XYZ file of C-alpha atoms in Angstrom:
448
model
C 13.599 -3.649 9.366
C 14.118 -4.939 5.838
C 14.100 -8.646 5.280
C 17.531 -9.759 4.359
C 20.099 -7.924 2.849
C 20.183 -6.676 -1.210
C 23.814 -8.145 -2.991
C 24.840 -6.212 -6.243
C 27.387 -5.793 -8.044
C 28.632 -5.250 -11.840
C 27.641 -9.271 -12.560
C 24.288 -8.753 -11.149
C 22.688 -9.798 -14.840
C 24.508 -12.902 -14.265
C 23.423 -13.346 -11.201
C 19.498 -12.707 -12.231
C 20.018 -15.201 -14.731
C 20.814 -17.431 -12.377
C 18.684 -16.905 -10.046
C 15.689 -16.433 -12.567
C 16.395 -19.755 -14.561
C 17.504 -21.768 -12.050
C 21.134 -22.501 -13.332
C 24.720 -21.221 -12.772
C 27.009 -21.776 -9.199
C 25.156 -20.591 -5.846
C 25.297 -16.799 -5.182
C 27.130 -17.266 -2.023
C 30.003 -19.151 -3.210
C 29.841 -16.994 -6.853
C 33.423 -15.356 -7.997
C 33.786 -13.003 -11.185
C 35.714 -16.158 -12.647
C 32.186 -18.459 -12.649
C 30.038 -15.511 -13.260
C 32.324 -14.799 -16.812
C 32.532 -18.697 -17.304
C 28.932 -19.659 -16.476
C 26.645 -16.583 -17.937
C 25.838 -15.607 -21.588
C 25.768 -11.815 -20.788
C 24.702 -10.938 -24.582
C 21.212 -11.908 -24.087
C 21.544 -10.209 -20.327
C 22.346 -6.711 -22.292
C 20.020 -7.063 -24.870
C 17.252 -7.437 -21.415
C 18.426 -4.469 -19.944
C 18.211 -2.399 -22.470
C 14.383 -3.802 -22.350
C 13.905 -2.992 -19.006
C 15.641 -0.520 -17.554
C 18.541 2.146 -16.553
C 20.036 0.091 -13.338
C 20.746 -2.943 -12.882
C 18.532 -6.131 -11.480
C 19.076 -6.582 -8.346
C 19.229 -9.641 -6.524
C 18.678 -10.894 -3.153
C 18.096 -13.650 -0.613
C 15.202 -12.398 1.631
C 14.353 -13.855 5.212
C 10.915 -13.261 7.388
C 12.457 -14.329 10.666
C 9.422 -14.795 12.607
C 7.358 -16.853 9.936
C 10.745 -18.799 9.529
C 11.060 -18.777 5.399
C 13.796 -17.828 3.021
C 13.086 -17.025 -0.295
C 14.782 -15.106 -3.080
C 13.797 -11.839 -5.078
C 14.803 -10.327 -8.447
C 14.043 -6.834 -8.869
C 13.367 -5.217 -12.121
C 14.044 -1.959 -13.127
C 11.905 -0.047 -16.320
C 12.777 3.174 -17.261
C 9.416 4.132 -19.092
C 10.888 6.318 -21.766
C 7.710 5.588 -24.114
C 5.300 8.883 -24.106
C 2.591 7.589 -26.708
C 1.653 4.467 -25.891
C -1.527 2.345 -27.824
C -2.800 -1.336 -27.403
C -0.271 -2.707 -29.778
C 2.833 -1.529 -27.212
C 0.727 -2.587 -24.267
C 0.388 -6.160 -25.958
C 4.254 -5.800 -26.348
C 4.948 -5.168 -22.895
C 3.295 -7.405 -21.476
C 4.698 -9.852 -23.975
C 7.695 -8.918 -22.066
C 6.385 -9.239 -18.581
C 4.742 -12.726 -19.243
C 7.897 -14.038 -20.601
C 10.079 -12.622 -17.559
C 7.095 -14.563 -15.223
C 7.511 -17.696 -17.417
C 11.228 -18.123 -16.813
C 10.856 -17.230 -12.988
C 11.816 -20.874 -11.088
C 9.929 -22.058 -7.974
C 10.917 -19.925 -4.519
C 11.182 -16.484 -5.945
C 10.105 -13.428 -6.291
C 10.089 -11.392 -9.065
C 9.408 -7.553 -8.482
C 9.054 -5.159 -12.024
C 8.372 -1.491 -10.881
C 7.051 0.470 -13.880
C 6.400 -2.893 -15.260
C 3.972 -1.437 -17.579
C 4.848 2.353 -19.183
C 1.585 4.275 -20.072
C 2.710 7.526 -21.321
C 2.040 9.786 -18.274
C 3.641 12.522 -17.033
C 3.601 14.266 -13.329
C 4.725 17.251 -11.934
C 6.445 17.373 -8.286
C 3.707 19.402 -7.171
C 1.151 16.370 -7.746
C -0.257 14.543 -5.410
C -0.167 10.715 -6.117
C -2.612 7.485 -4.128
C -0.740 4.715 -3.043
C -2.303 1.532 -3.457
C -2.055 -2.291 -3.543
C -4.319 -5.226 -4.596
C -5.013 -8.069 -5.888
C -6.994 -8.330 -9.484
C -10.095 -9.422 -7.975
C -10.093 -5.832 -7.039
C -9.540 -4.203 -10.728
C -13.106 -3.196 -10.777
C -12.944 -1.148 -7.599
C -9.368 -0.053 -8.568
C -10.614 1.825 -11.489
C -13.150 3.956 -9.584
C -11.267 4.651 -7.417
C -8.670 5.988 -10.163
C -11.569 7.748 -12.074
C -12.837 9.814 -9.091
C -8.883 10.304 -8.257
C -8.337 11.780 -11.957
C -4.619 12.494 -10.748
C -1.211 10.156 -10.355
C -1.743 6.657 -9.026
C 1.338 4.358 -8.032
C -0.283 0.984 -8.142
C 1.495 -2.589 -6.663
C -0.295 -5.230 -7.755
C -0.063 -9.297 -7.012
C 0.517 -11.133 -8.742
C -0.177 -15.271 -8.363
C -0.371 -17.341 -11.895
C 0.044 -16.151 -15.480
C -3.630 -16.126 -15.624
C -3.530 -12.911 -13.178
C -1.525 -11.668 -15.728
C -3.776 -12.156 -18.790
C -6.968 -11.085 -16.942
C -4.857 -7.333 -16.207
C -3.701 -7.129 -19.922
C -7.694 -7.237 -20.923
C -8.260 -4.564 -17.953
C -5.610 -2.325 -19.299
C -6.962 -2.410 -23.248
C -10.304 -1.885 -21.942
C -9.822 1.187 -20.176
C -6.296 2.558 -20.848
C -7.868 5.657 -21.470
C -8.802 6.451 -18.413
C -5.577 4.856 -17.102
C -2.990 6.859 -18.583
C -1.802 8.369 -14.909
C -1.235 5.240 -13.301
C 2.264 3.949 -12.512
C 2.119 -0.123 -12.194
C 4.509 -1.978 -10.086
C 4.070 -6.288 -10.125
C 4.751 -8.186 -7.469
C 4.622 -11.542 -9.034
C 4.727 -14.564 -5.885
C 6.381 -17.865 -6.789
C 7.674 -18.454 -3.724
C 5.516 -20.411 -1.554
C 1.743 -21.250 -0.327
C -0.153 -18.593 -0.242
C -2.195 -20.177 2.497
C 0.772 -20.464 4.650
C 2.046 -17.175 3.751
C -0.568 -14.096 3.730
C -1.130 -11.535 1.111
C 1.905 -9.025 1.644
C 0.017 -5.657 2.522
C 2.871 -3.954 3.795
C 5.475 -5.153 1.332
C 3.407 -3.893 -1.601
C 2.695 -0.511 0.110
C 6.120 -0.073 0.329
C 6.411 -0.699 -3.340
C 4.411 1.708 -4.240
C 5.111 4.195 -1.750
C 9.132 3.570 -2.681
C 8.344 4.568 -6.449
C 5.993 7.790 -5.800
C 7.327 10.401 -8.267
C 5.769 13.524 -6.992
C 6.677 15.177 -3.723
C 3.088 14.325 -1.649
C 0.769 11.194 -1.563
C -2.511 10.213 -0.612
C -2.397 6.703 1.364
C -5.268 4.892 0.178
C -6.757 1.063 0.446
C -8.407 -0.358 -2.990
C -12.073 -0.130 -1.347
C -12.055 3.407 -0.737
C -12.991 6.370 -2.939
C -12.186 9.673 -2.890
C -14.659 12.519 -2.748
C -15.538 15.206 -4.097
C -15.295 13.510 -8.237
C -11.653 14.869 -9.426
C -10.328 14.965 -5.627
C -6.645 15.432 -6.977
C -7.874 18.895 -8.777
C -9.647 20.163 -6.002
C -6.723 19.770 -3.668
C -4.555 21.067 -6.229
C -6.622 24.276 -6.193
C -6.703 24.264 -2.212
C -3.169 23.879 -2.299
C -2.129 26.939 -4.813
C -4.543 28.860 -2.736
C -3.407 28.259 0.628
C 0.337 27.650 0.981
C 0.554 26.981 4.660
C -1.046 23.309 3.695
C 2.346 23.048 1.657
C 4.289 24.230 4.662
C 2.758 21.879 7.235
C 2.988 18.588 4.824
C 6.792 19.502 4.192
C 7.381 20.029 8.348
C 5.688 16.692 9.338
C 1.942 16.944 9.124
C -0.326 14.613 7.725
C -3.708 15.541 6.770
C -6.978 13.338 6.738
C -9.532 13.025 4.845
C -12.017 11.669 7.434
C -13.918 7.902 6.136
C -17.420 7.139 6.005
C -18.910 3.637 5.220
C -21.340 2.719 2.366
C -22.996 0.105 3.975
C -24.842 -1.383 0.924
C -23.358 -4.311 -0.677
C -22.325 -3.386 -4.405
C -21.588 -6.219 -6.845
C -18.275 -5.200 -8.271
C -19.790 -5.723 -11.705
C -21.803 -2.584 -11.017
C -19.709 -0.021 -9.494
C -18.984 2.932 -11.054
C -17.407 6.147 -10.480
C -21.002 7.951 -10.112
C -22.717 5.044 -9.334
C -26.566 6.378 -7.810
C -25.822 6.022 -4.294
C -22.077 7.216 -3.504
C -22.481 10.475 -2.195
C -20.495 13.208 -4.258
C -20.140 16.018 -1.806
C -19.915 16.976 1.216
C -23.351 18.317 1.454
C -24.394 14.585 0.778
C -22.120 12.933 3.411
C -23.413 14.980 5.588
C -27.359 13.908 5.165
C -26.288 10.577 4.739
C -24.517 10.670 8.234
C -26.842 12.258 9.673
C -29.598 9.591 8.429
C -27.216 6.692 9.596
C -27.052 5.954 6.144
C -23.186 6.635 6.105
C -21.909 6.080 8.966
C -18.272 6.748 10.348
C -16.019 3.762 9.284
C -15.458 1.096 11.045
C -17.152 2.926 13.824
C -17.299 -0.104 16.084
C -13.982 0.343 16.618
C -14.079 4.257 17.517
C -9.939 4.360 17.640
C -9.051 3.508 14.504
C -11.199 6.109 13.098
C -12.429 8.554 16.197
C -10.191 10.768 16.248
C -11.247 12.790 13.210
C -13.864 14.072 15.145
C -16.465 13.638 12.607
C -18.903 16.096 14.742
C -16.364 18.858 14.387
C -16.089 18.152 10.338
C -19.769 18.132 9.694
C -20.143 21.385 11.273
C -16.917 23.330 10.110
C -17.794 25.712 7.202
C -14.615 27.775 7.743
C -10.944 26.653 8.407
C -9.214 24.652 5.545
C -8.174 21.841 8.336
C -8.304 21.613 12.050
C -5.543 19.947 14.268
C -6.430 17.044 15.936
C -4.648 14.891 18.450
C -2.911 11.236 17.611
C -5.278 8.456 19.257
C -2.914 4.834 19.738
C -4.912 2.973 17.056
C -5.665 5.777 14.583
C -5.607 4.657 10.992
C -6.875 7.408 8.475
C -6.415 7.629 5.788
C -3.805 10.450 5.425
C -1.881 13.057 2.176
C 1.652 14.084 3.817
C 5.054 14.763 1.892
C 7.238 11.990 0.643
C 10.809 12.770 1.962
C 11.708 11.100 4.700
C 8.679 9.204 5.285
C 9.184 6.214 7.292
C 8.614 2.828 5.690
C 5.612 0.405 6.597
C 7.235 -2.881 8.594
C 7.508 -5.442 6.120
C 7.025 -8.834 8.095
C 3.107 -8.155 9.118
C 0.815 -9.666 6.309
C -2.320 -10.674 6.184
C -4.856 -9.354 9.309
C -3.486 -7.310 11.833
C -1.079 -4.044 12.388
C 0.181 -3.731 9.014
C -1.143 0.139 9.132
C -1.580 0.472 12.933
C 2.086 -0.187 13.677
C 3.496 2.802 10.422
C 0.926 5.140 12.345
C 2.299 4.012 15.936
C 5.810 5.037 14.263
C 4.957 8.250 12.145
C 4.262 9.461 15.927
C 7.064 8.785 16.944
C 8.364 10.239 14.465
C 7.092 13.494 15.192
C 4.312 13.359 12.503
C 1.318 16.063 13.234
C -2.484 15.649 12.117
C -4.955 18.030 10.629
C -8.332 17.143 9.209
C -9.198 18.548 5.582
C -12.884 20.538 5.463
C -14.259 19.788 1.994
C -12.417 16.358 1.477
C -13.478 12.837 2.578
C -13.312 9.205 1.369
C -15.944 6.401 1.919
C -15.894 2.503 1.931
C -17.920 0.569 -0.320
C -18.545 -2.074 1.509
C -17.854 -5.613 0.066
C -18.028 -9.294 1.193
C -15.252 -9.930 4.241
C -12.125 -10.747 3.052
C -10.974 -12.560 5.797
C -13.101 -15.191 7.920
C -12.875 -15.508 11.782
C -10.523 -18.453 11.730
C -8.272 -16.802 8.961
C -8.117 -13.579 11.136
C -6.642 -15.318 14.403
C -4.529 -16.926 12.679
C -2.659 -14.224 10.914
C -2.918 -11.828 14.084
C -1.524 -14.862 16.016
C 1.047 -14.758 13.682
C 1.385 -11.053 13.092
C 2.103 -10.924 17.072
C 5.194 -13.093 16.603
C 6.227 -10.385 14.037
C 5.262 -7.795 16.422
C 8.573 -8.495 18.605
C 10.950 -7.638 15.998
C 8.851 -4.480 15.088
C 8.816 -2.954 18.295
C 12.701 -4.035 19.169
C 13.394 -1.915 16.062
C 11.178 1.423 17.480
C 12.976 1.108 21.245
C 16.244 1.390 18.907
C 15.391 3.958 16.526
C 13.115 6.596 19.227
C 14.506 5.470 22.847
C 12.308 6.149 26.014
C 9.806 8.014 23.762
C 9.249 4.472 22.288
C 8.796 2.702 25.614
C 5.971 5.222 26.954
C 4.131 4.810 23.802
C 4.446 1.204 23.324
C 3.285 0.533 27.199
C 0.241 2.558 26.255
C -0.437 0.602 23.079
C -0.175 -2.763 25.286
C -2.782 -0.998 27.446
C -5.065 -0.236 24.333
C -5.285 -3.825 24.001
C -5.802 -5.201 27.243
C -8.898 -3.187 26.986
C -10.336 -4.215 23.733
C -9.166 -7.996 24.217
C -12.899 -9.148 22.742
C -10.568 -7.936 19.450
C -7.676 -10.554 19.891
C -9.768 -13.481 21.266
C -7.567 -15.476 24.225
C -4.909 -12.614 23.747
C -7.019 -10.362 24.954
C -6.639 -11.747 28.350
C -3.511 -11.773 28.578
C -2.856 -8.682 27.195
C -1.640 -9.370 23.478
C 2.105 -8.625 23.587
C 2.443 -9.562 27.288
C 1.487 -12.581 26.084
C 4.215 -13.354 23.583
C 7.144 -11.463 26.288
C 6.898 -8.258 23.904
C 6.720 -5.579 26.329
C-alpha cells in the first residue's frame, strides 16, 4: 500500500544530490559510471556524517488515484548528542534550513530525528504519536506538558518561514521539550490546495520511528488526563501485568474522549488552564452537567462504543472489554510490533483513521477501555469548511478503491463481510457524504 517503490544502493548520496539540487543524469537511466563521473561524493560524506548512520534514501513516489508523481529524499539523524542547549539547537537547524534551501521544486524532503534534544527512553515507555502543522505548536505543547513522557512528533512543513517560527518554539520551551522526538516533513512538491495535508503519511512517520515498545495514538487537539498521564500508566502498568500481556497479544486500550466545548484562543491555553478538567472526578460532573460531553457525539459510532455510561460508573476493574463498532475511532495505547500501517493515499477529510481501525480488526486487534484515563478535545475553529470537506471525501473515495483491493488481498472473505457492512454503515448515515449518501458511497464509485 506504499506509494511507489524506495531505490538504494551504495551511490545513493549521489543520487540525493541529484535529486536534491536538481543536477546529474536521471535516476532511471543512472549507471555507477555517471554516478562516479557526475557526483562530488566528498561533500556527500562530510553530510552524512552530519546526519546520520544509513544512507539517504531516494525515491520516486506515485498517489495513483490523485494522479501525481513526485520524488522524496529521506534523511537519516542518528541523535548521538545527550546535552543539548540553544546554541546546538541554532546549529541544527542551521543544518535543516540549509538541507530545505537546496531542496528543488517537486520533492519531498523527509528528516526523522531532524532535531536531537538529548532524551532518553526506555522500551517500557509509552510514547504519543502525533502530527501537525505549526499553527498547532501552541496546542502541541500542552498536550506534551500534561503527557510528561516520550512524544514522536511529524511535523509539516510548507516555507522556510515554518521553519523559523519552530526554531523560536523550540528555544522558548526546550525545557519542557526535552522528550520529544521531531520528524519534518518538508512539502515542495506541489499545491497544497490541490493536494491535502498528508494525515496519514505523517502518522506513519511518526508511528515508523516510535522507540519504545507501546504508543498512545493521539491527534494535536487532544489532551491527556489525569496531568502526567504517561506516569500514571506507568504505575498501572508495573502494578498490573496482564495490561502488558493483552497490549503484546493484540489489544488496544482506550482512553474514552470528551469534548471541551468552549472556544480557547490558542494564545491562552495552557496545560492547567481553569476549565480543563484534571480528573476523573471532574469529567464526570462535567458530563453529567452537559458541560463535557462525549466527542463528537453526533456521530455516536465513531466514539459510542466506549460506553461512556459504563466508564462513569466503574470504580473497580482496571479496563473493561468492549466490542469493535464499524466506524470506531478512539483514541487507543497498544504495542508497536507488528502494528499495521495507516493507508497512505487518504489526506485531507475523510477515512484516514476510520479505514487503520477497519484494518486493526481485521487484524485481530481486541479493545478494552482504561478506568482512570481519558482525553478531551479543546475545541477550536473548523479546520475544514463544507465545500473543502466534499471535496477531499470525494476524493478520498477514489482512494478508497485501492485501500480496500489491498484488505480483500491481505484478510480474504473476512475482508468482504466486513467491508459489505461498512458500505451498509454508510448508506445509513448518507446526510454524512452529501449525494453519496444516496447512492451508497462506495457503490457509487464500483468499490464494493
Amino acid at each position: 500500500m506504499e506509494m511507489g517503490m524506495a531505490r538504494s544502493n551504495p551511490f545513493d548520496h549521489g543520487i540525493y544530490d541529484a535529486f536534491v539540487g536538481g543536477k546529474g543524469p536521471p535516476i532511471e537511466s543512472t549507471t555507477e559510471s555517471d554516478l562516479e563521473s557526475a557526483f562530488n561524493f566528498m561533500p556527500l560524506a562530510a553530510a552524512v556524517s552530519n546526519h546520520s548512520l544509513k544512507p539517504p534514501i531516494v525515491r520516486e513516489a506515485f498517489d495513483n488515484c490523485r494522479d501525481f508523481t513526485f520524488k522524496e529524499v529521506s534523511l537519516f539523524n542518528s541523535c548521538r548528542e545527550t546535552d543539548v542547549g540553544s546554541a546546538s539547537i541554532k546549529l541544527q537547524m542551521e543544518r535543516i534550513r540549509s538541507d530545505i534551501a537546496s531542496l528543488s521544486n517537486g520533492k519531498v524532503l523527509i528528516m526523522t530525528n531532524a532535531v536531537c534534544l538529548g532524551s532518553t527512553v526506555r522500551p517500557s515507555d509509552i510514547t504519543i504519536t502525533n502530527q501537525f502543522s505549526v499553527e498547532k505548536l501552541e496546542r502541541f505543547l500542552v498536550q506534551v506538558q500534561r503527557w510528561n513522557g516520550p512524544v514522536s512528533s511529524a511535523l509539516y512543513i510548507r516555507h522556510i518561514k515554518d521553519l523559523l517560527k519552530f526554531q523560536s518554539f523550540l528555544l522558548k520551551n526546550l525545557e519542557s521539550l526535552r522528550q520529544v522526538s521531531f520528524h519534518l516533513y518538508f512539502d515542495n512538491s506541489r499545491s497544497h490546495s490541490a493536494h491535502p495535508y498528508p494525515n496519514n503519511v505523517l502518522r506513519n512517520l511518526a508511528l515508523d520511528n516510535v522507540k519504545t515498545n507501546y504508543f498512545l495514538l493521539m491527534d494535536i487537539d487532544l489532551f491527556t488526563t489525569p496531568g502526567r498521564t504517561h506516569d500514571g500508566i506507568q504505575s498501572l502498568l508495573r502494578d498490573d501485568g496482564t495490561i502488558v500481556d493483552k497490549m503484546n497479544s493484540k489489544t488496544m486500550f482506550v482512553l474514552p474522549a470528551f469534548e471541551h466545548t468552549k472556544v480557547i484562543p490558542d494564545s491562552r491555553l495552557s496545560a492547567d488552564y481553569w476549565s480543563f478538567p484534571m480528573n476523573k472526578k471532574d469529567v464526570k460532573k462535567m458530563y453529567e452537567d452537559d458541560v463535557t460531553p462525549q466527542f463528537k457525539a453526533s456521530n455516536d459510532n465513531g466514539h459510542g462504543s466506549s460506553n461512556y455510561t459504563k466508564w462513569i460508573s466503574n470504580q473497580t476493574d482496571a479496563s473493561y472489554p468492549i466490542n469493535f463498532k464499524f466506524g470506531f475511532e478512539p483514541y487507543v495505547m497498544g504495542a508497536k510490533k507488528s502494528i499495521p500501517r495507516f493507508y497512505d493515499f487518504f489526506r485531507g477529510y475523510g477515512f484516514n483513521k476510520l479505514s487503520w481501525f477497519t484494518e486493526l480488526h481485521l487484524a485481530g486487534y481486541k479493545y478494552e477501555v482504561l478506568r482512570d484515563y481519558f482525553v478531551f478535545h479543546a475545541n477550536h475553529v473548523p479546520s475544514y469548511d463544507g465545500t473543502d470537506k466534499r471535496h477531499q471525501l470525494k476524493q478520498n473515495a477514489v482512494c478508497a478503491k485501492g485501500f480496500i483491493d489491498g484488505l480483500v488481498d491481505s484478510y480474504g472473505d473476512v475482508a468482504d463481510e466486513v467491508l459489505y457492512e461498512w458500505k451498509s454503515t454508510y448508506r445509513k448515515e448518507g446526510s454524512t457524504f452529501g449525494i453519496f449518501g444516496h447512492f451508497g458511497i462506495f457503490a457509487y464509485f464500483g468499490i464494493i
